[in-house]
Structure formats: structure tokens, C-alpha cells
Amino acid sequence: MIKFFDGGMGSMLNLSAGELPEQLNITQPDRVFAVHKGYADAGAEFITANTFGANSLKYDNVAELVKAGVALAKKAGRRVALDIGPTGKLLKPMGDLDFERAVELFSEVVVAGKDGADVIIIETMSDTYELKAAVLAAKENSNLPVFASMIFDEKGRLLTGGDVKSACAMLEGLGVDVIGVNCGLGPKQMIPLVKELRNCTSLPIIVMPNAGLPESVDGQTVYNVSPDEFAQDMLEIAKAGVSYLGGCCGTTPKHIREMINLCKNIPDSLPEKKSDTVVCSYSTAVTIGKKPVVIGERINPTGKKLFKEALRNNDIDYVIKEGLAQQEKGAHILDVNVGLPEIDEVKMLSDAVYNLQSVLPLPLQLDSSNAKALENAMRIYNGKPMVNSVNGKQSSMKEIFPLVKKYGGVVVCLCLDEDGIPPTAQGRIDIAKKIIATAQEYGIDKKDLVVDALTMTISTDKNNAIETLKAVKYIRNELGVGTVLGVSNISFGLPKRDAINTAFFTLALENGLSAGIINPLSEPMMNAYYSFNALMGYDDNCTEYIESVTVSGTAPTAVSVFDLKTAIIKGIKEDAGACAKELLKATAPLDIINDYIIPALDVVGDGFEKNKIFLPQLLMSADAAKEAFNEIKAHLVLTGQEKKSENKIVIATVEGDIHDIGKNIVKVLLSNYGFDVIDLGKDVKCEKVMEEAVKNNCRLVALSALMTTTVPNMEKTIRLIHENTDAKVLVGGAVLTKSYAKMINADYYAKDAMESVRIAKSFFGGEG
């Protein structure tokens, strides 16, 4: 039967402004226990410890708070879930929190709370990178089952751009036990997400909605879904097929009791076991299956003089441009190989992965024969990568398979062993079978394997292509495993290699090639790819084929120099600064801003709002724009033309709220659009906001709140500003809605950072 969690601890505690919930585990334990007992009496089988926000960024006594929180939950006589929530900070490069520092923060909580807990629940996560850090902390420091629950918007996206499919792929790869959703939405709005989860994962599902949307009534935050209505909606979710149900913000013991009464006799339902081979970045999942995919081969020093020189000079921008060029030409996955004998490959591979995933949404294939380099790159990779490679040698499998089991990935299996590469198809098939069987011994399913039958040049043996194609066909059709080939190896030593490569690529696709490692900048190769898909019925209405042949222009190269607008759109900081500096020699600073920077930011902002560009890319573009602005500011100082913008905006997270992710994102974007932003930080007293607005003669004040318990302080701040200034107030934050903003008398409401920019532009343009 379905098992039941409790409800919203934070909203039940009815916190005063500035009161931190986890501190109450020590200062007012009876108050915390009363909430636990209320849920236990309502029938909850899992009691969630009051440890959601316990981390050493906020507290000096994390271990004490966590131990006390777990003990109080245990006292309720139910199974205990050690609760881990987000840190409140964005991880680098979007924010300032290092990935390994995040792992350390979460590890402190796990170590302190694991002995008294039955499970670990990592919840309310809106960033897959932070979620990965928390999962690693849980699994490296305990043997407890790990539940991972995320906060999606109604479009099915996380704050940082992840969708359900990519998040599930990453989490399954990391080995979590249960996947789910909580917070952000009411139960009705979560029903489509539950259905999508069942389509993407094979794991048990947990669902913990809010009691609807928050409203302000007589200065108090209340939720608009009653216990009866909540229970009816949860019954529909239960019937959709889940294993665990609970509640989040606004759900009282009565909500949980009504839910349990209606759903207690419904059996839990596991999703069907999935056999899809999926790799993903933070935002994009690619299925290696019936329709073949293109793996871009150009981030590889083999035969590339300029690339080798870039690696020796630690020129990461060169690597990024190679990635961007391949993305524009249709690559689905990027191979990343930075192996040169004279460089530190362990460091370089991690640096390349870190920077590529900061700018590009494509999944990466981590390509190295160095196990340490692979491990470091897999650890910091934000998603589920391809891992190139393992082979049939026992030493190779012993080294690589444990890494794949720990970090997740689709591993490329090379058909060679201690005796080398067999000349025949059968010899390679035998090695493939051995690798597949050994992978299963490590707990790695064959859906997470793709076999490389190895392409040998026909210039040394006329049968090389034939034997490779035979092996590909058998492995795909008879063994039921995906296949991959480095296609261009077929033509080594021959003239006009593109002709041979294209013909072989087409033959390989016909024989069951799942993924070709090719040069996407080769027009003949990509023509063959799109033509094959159209002919085989993989391209509905021949849309991709038509688009590929109607796009004009020559293939980009990695060494091309971007103009300023392109550099900002692509998020290349160094190019943006250099372009701005060059433009300043003959172009007025204001013209550069109006003709290059602002239009580029508008393109990125439009893509963000249409779900074509996601937060990491948005912020990298903002950083690139900042580099350009810095050059302009330096020029204005040097020429004595520097002037402060008259369009001043005070921005703050309201009193009692220590979260500043959203506020910081808005600040960056407003600054890049030329507004003078006065950032007061987080947990800012109402009076301080009002005083700064008066002091700086600000016409617009922007306020953020992430916690329902701090919205009354937002209302108080708005009232003070309206009573003492002529300024207008713009509000935003996860707990707010347009109607809620109106109830607390805000002048404007922004659902996201780009809408804040649009409102500010309109306001200062005379339309406010």
C-alpha cells in the first residue's frame, strides 16, 4: 500500500520574523514535537525531522541542531526522515558556492543525523547540480535509502532549466531510491508532473504538494486548498500511480488525515521498468535509441594542431567555441577529449567539462583513458554523461565500472581486450558479450552500455569495414545494446576522406548504428545523417531535413572571432570584453550599449522566456555583458565622461528571509540593462529598505521573499515605502503570485527575472 509522509513543518510552526525553525529544536523542543505528534496522530508513517535548513552557512552548531531534530522526530514513534533542503545559494558558475563545498555542507548534516534516521529525504531542490551534491553527500556518508524530491514549475522545469526527463536520468544514474516532487504547486497542478515522472523513471515516486497557493488574509498567510479538497486531489494522484504521499507548505495534520483516510487502501504502483538509453546535461536529455544521434568529434587534439596549442596554453575559450560550433551544426552530444602527454589531463578535463556545461546545454561524452581524469570529470558533471570508455580487459572493467555505478553514465564499451582488436566481427561480438555480462555483475544494466565495434581503416585491410558493419548489426539486433562508432577512422591514409566517411556512415546507420562520432561541421556527413532519418521515417514531415538544407552560410570554425552581440549571446566573457574594447576605438559608448549590448541581452531574455535558453546560459550571457560594460566604464573614467545612471533601484530580500538566489539573479540582469542597483542584501529590516529608498531618491524598490513566513514583512515594507516615499514597489519570489502581490499592495509583480527587467524598462521609460 501507499506509505504516508507528514506535512508542512515551516507553515505549522507559525514563525515570527527572524525566527529560524531549526534553532527551535534546542530552544523550544516542545513546540517542534507538538507538530510532529500532530502529524503522527493524523496517521503519517514517516515523520520528517526539523532539519530542512540546517547547514553551516546559517548555523555554527549544525550537528547539535540536526541530532536534536532527529531525536524529536523519533520521539513521535514513527519512521524518521532526515530532511535536507537547499543551501539557499546558487552553485558556481551561476553563484558563488563551490560544488565540493556544497557536498561538505550536506555531508555535515548526513553524518550528524544518519544514526537516528530511517531514510534521507532531499527535498525542494530546484537545481540539479545542488541536488547531485546532496545525493553524493548522502550516499558517501550513509547507507540509508535516499529520496530525492524536486520543485518544478507548471511548465515542468526546474529553476536552472532541468526538465523531468533529464532530472530522472541523472538521479537514477546516481542510484537514488525514490524520485519525486514537492512544494511550489498545489496537488491539482502536480498531476501532469506525476504522469510525466511515471513516463521517465523506473523508480518509486513520492509526491508532496502544497495546500494550493498562498494568500494574505488579515496579514496572515493562508493556503487556498482545504483538507477535503486536498484529499480528493491526492486520491487522483494516488490512482495515477505512486508509492509515497505527503504534504508541503500549508498542509496541516487535518490535510494529512483526510488524505490518508481516502488513499490508505490504494496499492502503491511502481512505474514500468524503462529500457531507454539516456544521457543528459542539466537541461537536455538525449535518448540513444531507434533514431540515431550525432556525437561531435571536434573537441579532440588528434590531428588538430591549433587545438593542441590551445590545450597547451590552457585556452578554454577555444574549447568552448568548438562546442558552440558543433551545437549550431546539429550535434546532440559533444565528445570531450583533452589528452596530451605534456599537460595535466586530470585538471584539464575537469576544467573543460565545467566550462562547457556552463555555456552549452548539450550532454557531454567524457573521453579519456585516464581513470582519475574520468572520475573527477564525472563527479563535477551536471547530469548523466557518456563515458568513453571501458574495454574487455579485466583491468579496464575493474577500474571503470565502479565509477559508472557511483556517478551514473552511459559507458562506451570498446571491442578489444588483452589480445588486442579481433579482426573478425565474431571476435568483437564475443568481447561485447563479456563486457555486458561483467557490467551486470557491477549492477550496471545493459541500457547504460553502448558498444563500439571499432572502426579500422580500409587502407590496411579491405575487410575492415565489412567486419565492423557485421558486428554493429549483430550487437544492435541480437544483443539489444546501442552501438557507437568513431566513423572517420575508416578513411585514415586515403585522399578525399569525406567521401569514404559519408558512404561508411550511411552503411553503418543502415546496419544499426545508434550514435556516430562525426564532424558536424562536415556538410556531406550531416547531409547523409538528415537524409537517412528522412528516408527511414525518423523525421516527421521531413522537417529536420528541410531545415538543414535551407540554412544558409558556411560552417563555423572554432577559431572564428565573435562580434560583441554574438559573444554576449553565447556567454563568452573574454570575447565580449575584447570586442567592446575594439569598438570603443571608433564607436560612442552609448551606441555600443544601445546597438550591441542591450539587443544581445534582449535576444537571450526572449529565449529564456520561451524556454529555449535556461538560467545558466542567461547568467553566462549576463557575465559577458558585464565584461563589455567594464570596458565601457573604464573608457568613460579615462575620458572623464563617467556618469551614474539616474534610474536607481533599491533591491532586498525582506526581513527574516535568508534566501538571496532570486534577488541576486534579478540584480545581475537589472545591472546589465544599465540600471543603478543598490543591493541591501538579505534579511533586511523593513525600516532599512524604506530609509535607503529615501536616501537614494529611488523611484523603484524591488523586494524578494522565498518563505511564506516572511511575506508579512514584505507587506509591512511595502506599507512603509508607500507611506514615506513616492516609490513604486516590485515584488517577486517563489511563494508569491500575481493575486497575492496585489493583496499586499505591491505595485508590480514579476514571475521571473526577465519580467523584472521588462517592468523596470517600462517604468523608467515613462510607462510606469
Short mmCIF file of N, CA, C and O in Angstrom, two decimals, residues 6 55 58 65 101 152 191 193 237 250 300 354 372 380 405 418 424 496 534 700 711:
data_model
loop_
_atom_site.label_atom_id
_atom_site.label_comp_id
_atom_site.label_asym_id
_atom_site.label_seq_id
_atom_site.Cartn_x
_atom_site.Cartn_y
_atom_site.Cartn_z
N ASP A 6 4.47 13.20 6.46
CA ASP A 6 3.75 14.27 7.16
C ASP A 6 3.59 15.48 6.24
O ASP A 6 3.70 15.37 5.03
N ASN A 55 22.36 24.05 7.91
CA ASN A 55 23.68 23.94 7.28
C ASN A 55 24.59 25.00 7.87
O ASN A 55 24.13 25.98 8.46
N LYS A 58 24.41 28.88 7.78
CA LYS A 58 23.46 29.59 8.63
C LYS A 58 23.71 29.38 10.12
O LYS A 58 23.36 30.23 10.94
N LEU A 65 21.99 20.81 16.22
CA LEU A 65 20.63 21.05 15.75
C LEU A 65 20.06 19.82 15.05
O LEU A 65 18.89 19.47 15.24
N ARG A 101 32.22 22.32 -1.86
CA ARG A 101 31.78 22.95 -0.60
C ARG A 101 30.33 22.58 -0.31
O ARG A 101 29.97 22.32 0.85
N PHE A 152 9.31 21.73 -9.38
CA PHE A 152 9.13 22.11 -10.78
C PHE A 152 8.07 23.20 -10.89
O PHE A 152 7.16 23.29 -10.06
N ILE A 191 -0.54 16.90 -10.92
CA ILE A 191 -0.98 15.67 -11.59
C ILE A 191 -0.25 15.43 -12.91
O ILE A 191 0.24 14.32 -13.17
N LEU A 193 2.71 16.39 -13.70
CA LEU A 193 4.10 16.06 -13.37
C LEU A 193 4.24 14.60 -12.94
O LEU A 193 5.21 13.93 -13.27
N ILE A 237 -3.98 11.61 -7.59
CA ILE A 237 -2.54 11.35 -7.72
C ILE A 237 -2.22 9.92 -7.33
O ILE A 237 -1.43 9.23 -7.99
N GLY A 250 1.68 24.62 4.00
CA GLY A 250 0.25 24.83 4.21
C GLY A 250 -0.54 23.59 4.55
O GLY A 250 -1.74 23.69 4.86
N ASN A 300 38.90 17.29 -29.57
CA ASN A 300 39.84 16.17 -29.52
C ASN A 300 41.12 16.62 -30.23
O ASN A 300 41.05 17.10 -31.36
N TYR A 354 33.60 21.60 -16.84
CA TYR A 354 33.00 22.67 -16.03
C TYR A 354 32.59 23.86 -16.90
O TYR A 354 31.49 24.39 -16.78
N LYS A 372 41.46 8.49 -13.41
CA LYS A 372 41.36 9.60 -12.45
C LYS A 372 40.73 10.82 -13.13
O LYS A 372 39.90 11.52 -12.53
N ILE A 380 32.00 16.19 -11.16
CA ILE A 380 31.52 17.58 -11.28
C ILE A 380 30.57 17.78 -12.46
O ILE A 380 30.08 18.88 -12.68
N LYS A 405 28.95 3.03 -11.80
CA LYS A 405 27.95 2.66 -10.81
C LYS A 405 27.72 3.77 -9.80
O LYS A 405 26.58 4.04 -9.39
N GLU A 418 42.81 -8.05 -23.85
CA GLU A 418 44.24 -8.27 -23.66
C GLU A 418 44.95 -8.72 -24.94
O GLU A 418 46.16 -8.53 -25.09
N THR A 424 37.90 -10.08 -36.82
CA THR A 424 36.58 -10.51 -37.30
C THR A 424 35.45 -9.94 -36.46
O THR A 424 35.64 -9.58 -35.29
N LYS A 496 40.57 12.53 -50.11
CA LYS A 496 39.15 12.88 -50.13
C LYS A 496 38.37 12.06 -49.09
O LYS A 496 37.41 11.35 -49.41
N ALA A 534 15.22 11.02 -42.81
CA ALA A 534 14.03 11.29 -43.62
C ALA A 534 13.57 10.02 -44.34
O ALA A 534 12.38 9.69 -44.37
N LEU A 700 11.96 53.24 -7.65
CA LEU A 700 11.52 51.85 -7.73
C LEU A 700 12.28 51.01 -6.71
O LEU A 700 13.51 51.09 -6.61
N VAL A 711 6.43 36.74 4.14
CA VAL A 711 5.62 37.62 3.30
C VAL A 711 4.95 38.75 4.11
O VAL A 711 4.83 39.86 3.61
#
